[in-house]
CSV table of C-alpha atoms in Angstrom, one decimal:
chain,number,residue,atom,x,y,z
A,1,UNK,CA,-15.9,-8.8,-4.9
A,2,UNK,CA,-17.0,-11.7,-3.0
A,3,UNK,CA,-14.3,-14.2,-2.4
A,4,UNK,CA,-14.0,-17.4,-0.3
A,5,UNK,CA,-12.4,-17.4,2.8
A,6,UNK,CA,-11.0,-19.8,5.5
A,7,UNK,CA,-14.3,-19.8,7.2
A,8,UNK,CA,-15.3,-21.5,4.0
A,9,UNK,CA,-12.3,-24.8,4.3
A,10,UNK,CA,-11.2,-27.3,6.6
A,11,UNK,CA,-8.3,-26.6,7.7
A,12,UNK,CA,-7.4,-29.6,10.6
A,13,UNK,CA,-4.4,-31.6,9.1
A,14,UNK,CA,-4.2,-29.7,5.5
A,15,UNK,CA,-1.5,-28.9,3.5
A,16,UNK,CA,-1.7,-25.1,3.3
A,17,UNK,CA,0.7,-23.1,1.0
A,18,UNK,CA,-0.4,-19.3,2.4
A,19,UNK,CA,1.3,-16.6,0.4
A,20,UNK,CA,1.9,-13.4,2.5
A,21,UNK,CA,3.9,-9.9,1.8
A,22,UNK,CA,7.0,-10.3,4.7
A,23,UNK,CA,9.3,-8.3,2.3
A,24,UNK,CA,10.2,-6.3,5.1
A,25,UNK,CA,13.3,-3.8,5.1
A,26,UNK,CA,16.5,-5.4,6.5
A,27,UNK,CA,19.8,-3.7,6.7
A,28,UNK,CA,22.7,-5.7,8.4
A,29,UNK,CA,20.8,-8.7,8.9
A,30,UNK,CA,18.1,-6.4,11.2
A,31,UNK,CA,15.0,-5.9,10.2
A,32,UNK,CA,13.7,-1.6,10.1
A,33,UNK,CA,10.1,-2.2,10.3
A,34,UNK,CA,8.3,-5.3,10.9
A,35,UNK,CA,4.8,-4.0,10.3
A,36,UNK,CA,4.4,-6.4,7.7
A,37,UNK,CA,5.3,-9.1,9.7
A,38,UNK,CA,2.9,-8.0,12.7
A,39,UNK,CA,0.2,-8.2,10.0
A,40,UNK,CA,0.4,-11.7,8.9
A,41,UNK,CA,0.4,-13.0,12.2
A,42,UNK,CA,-3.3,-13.3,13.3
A,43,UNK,CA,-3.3,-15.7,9.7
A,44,UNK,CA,-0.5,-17.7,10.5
A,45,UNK,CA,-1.6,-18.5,14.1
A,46,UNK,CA,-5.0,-19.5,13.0
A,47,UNK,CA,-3.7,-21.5,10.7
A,48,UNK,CA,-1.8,-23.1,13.0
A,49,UNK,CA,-4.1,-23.2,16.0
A,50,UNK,CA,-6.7,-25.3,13.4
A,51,UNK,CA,-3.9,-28.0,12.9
A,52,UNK,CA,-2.9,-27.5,9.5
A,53,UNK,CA,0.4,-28.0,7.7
A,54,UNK,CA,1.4,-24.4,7.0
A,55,UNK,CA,4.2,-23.5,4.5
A,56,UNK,CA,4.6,-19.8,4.0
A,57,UNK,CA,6.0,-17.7,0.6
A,58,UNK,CA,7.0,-14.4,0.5
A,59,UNK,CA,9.2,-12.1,-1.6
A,60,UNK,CA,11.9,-10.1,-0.5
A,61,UNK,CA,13.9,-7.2,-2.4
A,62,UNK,CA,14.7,-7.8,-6.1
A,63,UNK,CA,17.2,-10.9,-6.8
A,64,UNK,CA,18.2,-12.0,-9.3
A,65,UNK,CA,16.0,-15.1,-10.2
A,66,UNK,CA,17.5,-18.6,-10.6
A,67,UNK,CA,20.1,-18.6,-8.2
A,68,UNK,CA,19.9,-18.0,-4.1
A,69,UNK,CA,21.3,-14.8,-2.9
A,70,UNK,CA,22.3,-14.8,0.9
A,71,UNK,CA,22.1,-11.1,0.9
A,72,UNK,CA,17.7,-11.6,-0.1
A,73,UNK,CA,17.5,-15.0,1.9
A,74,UNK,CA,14.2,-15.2,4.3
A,75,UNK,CA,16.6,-16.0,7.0
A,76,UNK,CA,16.2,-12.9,9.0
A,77,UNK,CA,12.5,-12.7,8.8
A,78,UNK,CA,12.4,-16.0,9.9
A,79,UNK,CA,14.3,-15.9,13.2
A,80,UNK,CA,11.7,-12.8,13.9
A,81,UNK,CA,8.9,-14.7,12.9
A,82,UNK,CA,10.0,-17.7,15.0
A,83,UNK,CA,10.1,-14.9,18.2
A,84,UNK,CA,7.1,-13.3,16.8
A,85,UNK,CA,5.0,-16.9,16.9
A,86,UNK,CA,6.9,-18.3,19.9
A,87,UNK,CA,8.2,-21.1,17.8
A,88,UNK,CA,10.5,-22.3,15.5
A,89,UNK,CA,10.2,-21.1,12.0
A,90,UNK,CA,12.7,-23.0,9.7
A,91,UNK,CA,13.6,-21.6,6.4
A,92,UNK,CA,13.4,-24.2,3.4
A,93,UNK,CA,16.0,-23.7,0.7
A,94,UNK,CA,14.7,-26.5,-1.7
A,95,UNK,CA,10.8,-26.3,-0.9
A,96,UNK,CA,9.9,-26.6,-4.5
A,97,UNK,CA,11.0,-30.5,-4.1
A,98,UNK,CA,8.0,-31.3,-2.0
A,99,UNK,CA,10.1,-32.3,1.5
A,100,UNK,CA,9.0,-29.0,2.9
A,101,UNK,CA,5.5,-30.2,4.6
A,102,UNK,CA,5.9,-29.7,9.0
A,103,UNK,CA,4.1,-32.1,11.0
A,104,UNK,CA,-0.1,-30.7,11.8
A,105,UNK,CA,0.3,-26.8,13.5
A,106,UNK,CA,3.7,-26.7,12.2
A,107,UNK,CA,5.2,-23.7,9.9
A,108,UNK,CA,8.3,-23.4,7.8
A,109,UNK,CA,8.9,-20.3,6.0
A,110,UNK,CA,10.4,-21.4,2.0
A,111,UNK,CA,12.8,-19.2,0.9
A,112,UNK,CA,12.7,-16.4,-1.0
A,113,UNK,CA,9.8,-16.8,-4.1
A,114,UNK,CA,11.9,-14.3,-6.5
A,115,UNK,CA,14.8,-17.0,-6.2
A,116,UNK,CA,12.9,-19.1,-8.7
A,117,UNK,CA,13.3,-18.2,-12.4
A,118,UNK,CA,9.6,-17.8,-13.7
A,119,UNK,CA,8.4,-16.4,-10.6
A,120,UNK,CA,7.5,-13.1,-12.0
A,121,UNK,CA,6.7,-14.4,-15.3
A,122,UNK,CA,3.5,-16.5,-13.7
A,123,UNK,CA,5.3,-19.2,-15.5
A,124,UNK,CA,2.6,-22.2,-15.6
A,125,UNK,CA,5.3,-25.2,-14.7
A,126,UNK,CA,6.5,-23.4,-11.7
A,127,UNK,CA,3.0,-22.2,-10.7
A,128,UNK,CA,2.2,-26.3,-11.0
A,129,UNK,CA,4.8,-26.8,-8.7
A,130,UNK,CA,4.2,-25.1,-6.3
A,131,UNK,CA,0.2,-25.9,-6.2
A,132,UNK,CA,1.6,-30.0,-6.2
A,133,UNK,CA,2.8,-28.9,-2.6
A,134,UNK,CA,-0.7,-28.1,-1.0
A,135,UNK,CA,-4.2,-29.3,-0.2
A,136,UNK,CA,-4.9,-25.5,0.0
A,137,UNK,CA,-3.7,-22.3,-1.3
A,138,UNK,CA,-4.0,-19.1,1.1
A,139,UNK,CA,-3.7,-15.6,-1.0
A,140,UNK,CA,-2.9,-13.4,2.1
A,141,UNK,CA,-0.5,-10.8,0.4
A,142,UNK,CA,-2.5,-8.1,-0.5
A,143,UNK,CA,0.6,-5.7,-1.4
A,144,UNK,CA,1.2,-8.2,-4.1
A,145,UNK,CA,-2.1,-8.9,-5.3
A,146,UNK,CA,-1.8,-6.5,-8.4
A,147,UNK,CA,0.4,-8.6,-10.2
A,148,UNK,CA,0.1,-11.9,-11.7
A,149,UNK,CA,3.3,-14.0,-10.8
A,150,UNK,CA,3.5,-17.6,-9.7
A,151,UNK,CA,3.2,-17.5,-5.9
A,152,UNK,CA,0.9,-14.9,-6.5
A,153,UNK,CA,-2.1,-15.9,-9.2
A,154,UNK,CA,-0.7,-19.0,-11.2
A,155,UNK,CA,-0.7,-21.0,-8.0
A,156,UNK,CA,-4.2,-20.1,-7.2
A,157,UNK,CA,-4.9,-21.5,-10.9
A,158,UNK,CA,-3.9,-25.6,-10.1
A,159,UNK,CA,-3.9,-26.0,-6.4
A,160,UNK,CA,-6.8,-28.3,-5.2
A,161,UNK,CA,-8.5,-25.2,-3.6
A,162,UNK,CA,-7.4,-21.5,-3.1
A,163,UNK,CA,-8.7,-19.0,-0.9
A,164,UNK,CA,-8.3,-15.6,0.3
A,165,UNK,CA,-6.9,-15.1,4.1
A,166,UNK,CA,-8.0,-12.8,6.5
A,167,UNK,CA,-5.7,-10.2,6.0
A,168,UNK,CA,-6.5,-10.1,2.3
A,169,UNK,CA,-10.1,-10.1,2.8
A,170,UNK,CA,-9.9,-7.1,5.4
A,171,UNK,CA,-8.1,-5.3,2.8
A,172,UNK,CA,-10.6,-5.8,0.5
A,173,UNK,CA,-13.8,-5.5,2.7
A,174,UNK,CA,-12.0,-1.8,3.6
A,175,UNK,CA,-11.3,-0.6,0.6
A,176,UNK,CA,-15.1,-1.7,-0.5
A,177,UNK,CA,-16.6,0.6,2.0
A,178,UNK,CA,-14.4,3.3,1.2
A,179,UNK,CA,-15.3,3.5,-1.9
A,180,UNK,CA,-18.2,1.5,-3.0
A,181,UNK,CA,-20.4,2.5,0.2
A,182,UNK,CA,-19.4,5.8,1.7
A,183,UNK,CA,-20.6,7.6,4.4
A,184,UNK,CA,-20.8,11.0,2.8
A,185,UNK,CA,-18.7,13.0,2.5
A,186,UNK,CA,-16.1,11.2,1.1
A,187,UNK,CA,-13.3,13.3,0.9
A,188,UNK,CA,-9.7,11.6,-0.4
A,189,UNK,CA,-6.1,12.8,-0.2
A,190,UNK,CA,-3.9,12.0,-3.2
A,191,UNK,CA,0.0,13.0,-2.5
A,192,UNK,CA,2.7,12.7,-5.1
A,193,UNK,CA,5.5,14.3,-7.2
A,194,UNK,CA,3.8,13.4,-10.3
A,195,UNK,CA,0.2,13.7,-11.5
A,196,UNK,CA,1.3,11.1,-14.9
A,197,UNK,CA,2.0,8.7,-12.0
A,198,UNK,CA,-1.5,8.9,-10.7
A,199,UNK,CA,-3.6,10.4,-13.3
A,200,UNK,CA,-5.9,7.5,-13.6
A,201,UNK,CA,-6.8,7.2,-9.7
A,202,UNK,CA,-6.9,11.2,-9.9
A,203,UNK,CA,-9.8,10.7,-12.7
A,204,UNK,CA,-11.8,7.9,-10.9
A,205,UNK,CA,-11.9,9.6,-7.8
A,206,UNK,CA,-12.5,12.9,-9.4
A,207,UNK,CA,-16.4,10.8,-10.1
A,208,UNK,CA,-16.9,9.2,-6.5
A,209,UNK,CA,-15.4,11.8,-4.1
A,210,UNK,CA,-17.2,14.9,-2.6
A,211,UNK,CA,-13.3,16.7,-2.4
A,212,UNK,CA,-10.1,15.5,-4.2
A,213,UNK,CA,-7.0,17.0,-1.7
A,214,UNK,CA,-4.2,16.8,-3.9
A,215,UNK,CA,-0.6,17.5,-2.2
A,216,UNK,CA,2.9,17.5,-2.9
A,217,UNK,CA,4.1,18.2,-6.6
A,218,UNK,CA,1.0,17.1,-7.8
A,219,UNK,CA,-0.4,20.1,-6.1
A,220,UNK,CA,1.8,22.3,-7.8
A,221,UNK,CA,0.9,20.8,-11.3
A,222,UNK,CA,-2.8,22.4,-10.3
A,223,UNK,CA,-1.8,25.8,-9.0
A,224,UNK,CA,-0.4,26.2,-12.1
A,225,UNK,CA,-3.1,24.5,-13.6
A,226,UNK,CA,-5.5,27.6,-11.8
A,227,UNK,CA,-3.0,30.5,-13.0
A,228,UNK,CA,-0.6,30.7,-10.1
A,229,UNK,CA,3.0,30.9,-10.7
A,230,UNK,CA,4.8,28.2,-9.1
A,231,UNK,CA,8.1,29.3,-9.2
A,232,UNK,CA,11.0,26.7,-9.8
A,233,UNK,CA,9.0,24.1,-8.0
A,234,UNK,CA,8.4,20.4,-9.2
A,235,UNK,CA,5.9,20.9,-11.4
A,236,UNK,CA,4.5,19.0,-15.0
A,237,UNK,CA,3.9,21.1,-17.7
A,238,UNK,CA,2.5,18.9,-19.9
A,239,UNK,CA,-0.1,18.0,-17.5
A,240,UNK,CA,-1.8,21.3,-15.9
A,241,UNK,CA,-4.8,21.4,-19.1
A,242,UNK,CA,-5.1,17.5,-17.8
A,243,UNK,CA,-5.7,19.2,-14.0
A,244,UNK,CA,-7.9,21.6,-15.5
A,245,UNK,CA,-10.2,19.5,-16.8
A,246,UNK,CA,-10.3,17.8,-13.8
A,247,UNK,CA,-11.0,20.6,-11.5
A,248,UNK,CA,-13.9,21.1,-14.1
A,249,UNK,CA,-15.1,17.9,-13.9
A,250,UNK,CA,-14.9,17.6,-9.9
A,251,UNK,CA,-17.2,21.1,-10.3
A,252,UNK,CA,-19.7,19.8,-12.8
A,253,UNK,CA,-20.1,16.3,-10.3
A,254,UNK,CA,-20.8,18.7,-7.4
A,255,UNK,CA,-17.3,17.9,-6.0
A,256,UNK,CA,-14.5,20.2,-5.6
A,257,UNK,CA,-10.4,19.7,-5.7
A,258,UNK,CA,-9.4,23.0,-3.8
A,259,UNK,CA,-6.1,24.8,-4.8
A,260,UNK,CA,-4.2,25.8,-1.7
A,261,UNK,CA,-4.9,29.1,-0.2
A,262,UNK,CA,-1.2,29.5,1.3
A,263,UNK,CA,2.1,27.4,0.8
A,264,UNK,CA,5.3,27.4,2.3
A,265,UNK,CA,8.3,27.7,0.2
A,266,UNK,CA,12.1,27.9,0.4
A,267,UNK,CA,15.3,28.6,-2.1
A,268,UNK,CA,16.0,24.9,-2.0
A,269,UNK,CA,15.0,21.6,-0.8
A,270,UNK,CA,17.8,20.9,1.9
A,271,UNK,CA,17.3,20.1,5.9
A,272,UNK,CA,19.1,23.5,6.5
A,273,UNK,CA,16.8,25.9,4.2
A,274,UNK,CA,14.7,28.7,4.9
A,275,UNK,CA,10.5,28.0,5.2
A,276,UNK,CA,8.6,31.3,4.5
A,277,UNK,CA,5.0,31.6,4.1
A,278,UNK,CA,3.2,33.2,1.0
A,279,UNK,CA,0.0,33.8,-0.4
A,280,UNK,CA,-0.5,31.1,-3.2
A,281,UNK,CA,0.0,33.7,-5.4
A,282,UNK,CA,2.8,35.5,-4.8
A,283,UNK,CA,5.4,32.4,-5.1
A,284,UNK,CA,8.4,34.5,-6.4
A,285,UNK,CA,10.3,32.7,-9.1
A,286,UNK,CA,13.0,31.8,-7.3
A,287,UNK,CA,11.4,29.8,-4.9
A,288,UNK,CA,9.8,26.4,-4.9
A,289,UNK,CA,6.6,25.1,-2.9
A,290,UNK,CA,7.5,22.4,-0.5
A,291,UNK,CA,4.2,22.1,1.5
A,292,UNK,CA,0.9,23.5,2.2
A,293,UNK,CA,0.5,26.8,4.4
A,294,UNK,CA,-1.0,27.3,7.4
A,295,UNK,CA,-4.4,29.0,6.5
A,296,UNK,CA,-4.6,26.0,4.0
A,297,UNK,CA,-3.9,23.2,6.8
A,298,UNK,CA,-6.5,24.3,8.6
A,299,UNK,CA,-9.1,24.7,6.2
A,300,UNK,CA,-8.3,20.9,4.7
A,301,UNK,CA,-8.4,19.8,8.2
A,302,UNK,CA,-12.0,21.2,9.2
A,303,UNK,CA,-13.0,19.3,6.4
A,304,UNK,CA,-11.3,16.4,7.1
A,305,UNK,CA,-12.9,16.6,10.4
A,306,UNK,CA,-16.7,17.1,9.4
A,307,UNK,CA,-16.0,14.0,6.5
A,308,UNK,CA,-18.2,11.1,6.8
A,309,UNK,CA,-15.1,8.6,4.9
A,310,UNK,CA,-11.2,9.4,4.3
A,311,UNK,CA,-8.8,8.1,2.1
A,312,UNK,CA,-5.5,8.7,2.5
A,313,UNK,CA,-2.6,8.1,-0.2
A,314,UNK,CA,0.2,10.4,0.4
A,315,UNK,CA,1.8,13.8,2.0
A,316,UNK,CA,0.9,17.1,1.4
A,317,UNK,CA,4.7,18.1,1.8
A,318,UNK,CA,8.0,17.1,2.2
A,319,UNK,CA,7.2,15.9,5.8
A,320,UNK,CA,11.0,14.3,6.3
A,321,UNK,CA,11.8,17.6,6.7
A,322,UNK,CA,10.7,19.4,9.7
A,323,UNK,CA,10.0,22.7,8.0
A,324,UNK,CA,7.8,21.3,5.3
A,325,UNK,CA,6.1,18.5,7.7
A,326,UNK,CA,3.1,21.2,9.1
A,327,UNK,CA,0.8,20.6,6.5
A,328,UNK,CA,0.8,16.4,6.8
A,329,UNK,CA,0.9,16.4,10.4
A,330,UNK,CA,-2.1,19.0,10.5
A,331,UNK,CA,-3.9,16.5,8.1
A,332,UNK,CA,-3.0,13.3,10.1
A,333,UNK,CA,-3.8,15.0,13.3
A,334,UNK,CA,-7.8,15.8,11.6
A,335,UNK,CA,-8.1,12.3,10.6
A,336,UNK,CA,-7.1,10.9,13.6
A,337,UNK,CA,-9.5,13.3,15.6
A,338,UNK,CA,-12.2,12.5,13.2
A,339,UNK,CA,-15.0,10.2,13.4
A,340,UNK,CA,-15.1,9.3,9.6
A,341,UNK,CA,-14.0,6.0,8.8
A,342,UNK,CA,-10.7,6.2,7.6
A,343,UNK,CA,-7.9,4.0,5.1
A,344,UNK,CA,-4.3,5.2,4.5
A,345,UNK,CA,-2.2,3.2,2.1
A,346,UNK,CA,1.1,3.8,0.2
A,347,UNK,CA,4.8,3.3,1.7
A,348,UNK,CA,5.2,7.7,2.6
A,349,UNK,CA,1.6,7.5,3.8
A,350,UNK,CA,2.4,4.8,6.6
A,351,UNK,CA,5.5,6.7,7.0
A,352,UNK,CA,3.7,9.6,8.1
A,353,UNK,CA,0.9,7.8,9.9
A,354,UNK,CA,3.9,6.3,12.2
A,355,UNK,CA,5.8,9.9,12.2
A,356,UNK,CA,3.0,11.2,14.1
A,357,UNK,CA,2.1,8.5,15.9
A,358,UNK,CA,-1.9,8.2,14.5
A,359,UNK,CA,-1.8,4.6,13.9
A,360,UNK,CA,-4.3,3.5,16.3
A,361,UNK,CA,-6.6,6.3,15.1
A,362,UNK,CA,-6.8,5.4,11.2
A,363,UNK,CA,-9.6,3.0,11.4
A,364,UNK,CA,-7.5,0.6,8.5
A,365,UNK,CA,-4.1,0.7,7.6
A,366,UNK,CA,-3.5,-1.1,4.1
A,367,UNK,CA,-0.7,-3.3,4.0
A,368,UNK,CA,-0.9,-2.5,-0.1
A,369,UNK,CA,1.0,0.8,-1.7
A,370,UNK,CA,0.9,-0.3,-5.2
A,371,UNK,CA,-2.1,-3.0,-5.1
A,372,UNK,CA,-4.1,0.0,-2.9
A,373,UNK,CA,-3.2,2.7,-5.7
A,374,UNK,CA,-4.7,-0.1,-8.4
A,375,UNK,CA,-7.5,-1.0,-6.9
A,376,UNK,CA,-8.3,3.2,-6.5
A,377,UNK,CA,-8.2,3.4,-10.0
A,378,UNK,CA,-10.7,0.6,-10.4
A,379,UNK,CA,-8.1,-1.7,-12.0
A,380,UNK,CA,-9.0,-5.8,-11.0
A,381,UNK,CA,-6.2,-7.4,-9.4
A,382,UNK,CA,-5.5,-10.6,-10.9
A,383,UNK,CA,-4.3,-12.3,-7.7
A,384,UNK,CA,-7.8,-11.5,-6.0
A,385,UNK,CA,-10.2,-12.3,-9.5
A,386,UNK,CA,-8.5,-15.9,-9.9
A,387,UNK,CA,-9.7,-16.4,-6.5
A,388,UNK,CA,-12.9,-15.8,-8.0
A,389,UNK,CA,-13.1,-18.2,-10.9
């Protein structure tokens, strides 16, 4: 989707109301990982580099709306922000009353978005309110951009102009050549415990991809699915005719969604179990399959290696664990070494991208787990299409 971009506005002097995803994990008042916050900065300083008036929204946790919550305030990621920018980043309580505009390059950070009732209800007076603050309306959030709340798409609906930022569009220009214009082959890696979680993004890229890795209890769900025992492992029943037909479909494209050749297993899923090795078919039933095996980590990684484009969504294993982490890190490792152009999305994905170090190997990282899964599927997300109206 073509969508307009700040290349496209004048920014010198403007009112800009820039919307980006700093809901960032904070335990005693620190924050864990400030990878969202790294992101948004190349926006925010060319926003303020150009002169304009720049107010920032953002989410944070899950409070309960119409009343502020010091525990979910965006003080915090402000005092970061403020050391990330080299500047003072004040955090406005009542920005909804319009005295929240700095002076030209100037930023304030409003506080938390989910403070206001309506916010996740895209309810039409508080998305008016919020446009009345604003020459200019920046959708930079792309983690966010799969659902239609106030700060999110309703804003985008009655400001005076609304555009996507630079983060957004690089999410979107990524995603577009992973999946819309390949280099061949495309393989993709879909991780999970569920396959009902994902069985729509499973059955798109089942058409587009040349192989469909699936890993964690998904992976089970198709062992089972090709008449291996699984053992006590996770593992949904109800779904292995749906990975059937889908390993017959991947077939009848030309593609292929291999079934593990070895897995490792254990008694139980604890930090002090036992990992053994067996043949994908001879899983006794006592045990449960907590990762791919060796044979099989090397065979997905050749042809990780020899792939043309790789998307990534998820671990093969339980890689928090040591003893169940070979499999992912093998896989991380081949992406990392290969010259395909990679993306890797989703909150365990990132985790293992930073477990292992790859992250200036992955050619994009997406900012996006839930808006990344969405937009696999096909789905439109309504915070990007209003930006094309």
């Amino acid at each position: 989707m073509a969508v307009r971009t700040l290349d496209d506005v004048t920014l010198d002097g403007q009112r800009v109301l820039v919307r980006e995803d700093l809901n960032v994990p904070i335990k005693d008042g620190r924050i864990g990982d400030e990878a969202r916050l790294r992101a948004a900065l190349p926006t925010l300083r060319r926003l303020m580099d150009a002169g304009a008036r720049v107010m920032v929204m953002s989410h944070l946790g899950r409070p309960k709306a119409g009343a502020f919550d010091p525990e979910a305030s965006m003080a915090p990621v402000a005092a970061r922000l403020g050391e990330l920018l080299d500047c003072p980043v004040p955090v406005v309580r009542d920005w909804l009353e319009g005295d929240t505009v700095p002076a030209p390059g100037g930023i304030v950070l409003c506080e938390n978005v989910r403070f206001n009732a309506g916010e996740t209800d895209n309810d039409e007076a508080l998305s008016r309110r919020m446009a009345a603050l604003c020459d200019l309306f920046v959708m930079d959030a792309f983690g966010t951009a799969h659902r239609a709340q106030a700060s999110t798409h309703g804003v985008a609906r009655f400001a005076p102009d609304a555009v996507a930022g630079p983060l957004l569009a690089a999410e979107l220009e990524a995603l577009g050549k992973a999946l819309k214009s390949p280099d061949r082959p495309l393989v993709a890696i879909i991780g999970g415990s569920k396959v009902s979680s994902k069985v729509t993004v499973l059955e798109q890229l089942t058409d587009r991809v040349d192989q469909l890795i699936v890993g964690g209890g998904i992976a089970n769900t198709f062992i089972a699915a090709a008449g291996h025992g699984v053992g006590k492992s996770l593992i949904e029943a109800d779904f292995v005719d749906t990975a059937r037909s889908l390993m017959d479909k991947a077939r009848a494209a030309g593609g292929e969604i291999p079934i593990p050749e070895d897995v490792i297993v254990a008694d139980e899923l604890s930090d002090s179990a036992e990992a053994r090795v067996r043949d994908v078919d001879a899983v006794a039933d006592s045990e449960m399959i907590l990762d791919v095996g060796p044979k099989t980590a090397a065979a997905y990684a050749e042809r990780l290696r020899q792939a043309g484009t790789v998307v990534w969504n998820g671990p093969v294993g339980v890689f928090e664990i040591d003893a169940f982490s070979a499999g992912t890190r093998a896989l991380a490792g081949a992406i990392a070494e290969s010259a395909a152009f990679s993306i890797a999305g989703g909150g365990d994905t990132l985790a293992a991208v930073a477990k292992y170090g790859v992250e200036d190997r992955i050619s994009y990282i997406s900012t996006g787990g839930g808006a990344f899964l969405e937009f696999l599927e096909g789905r439109e997300l309504p915070a990007v299409a209003v930006l094309d109206r």
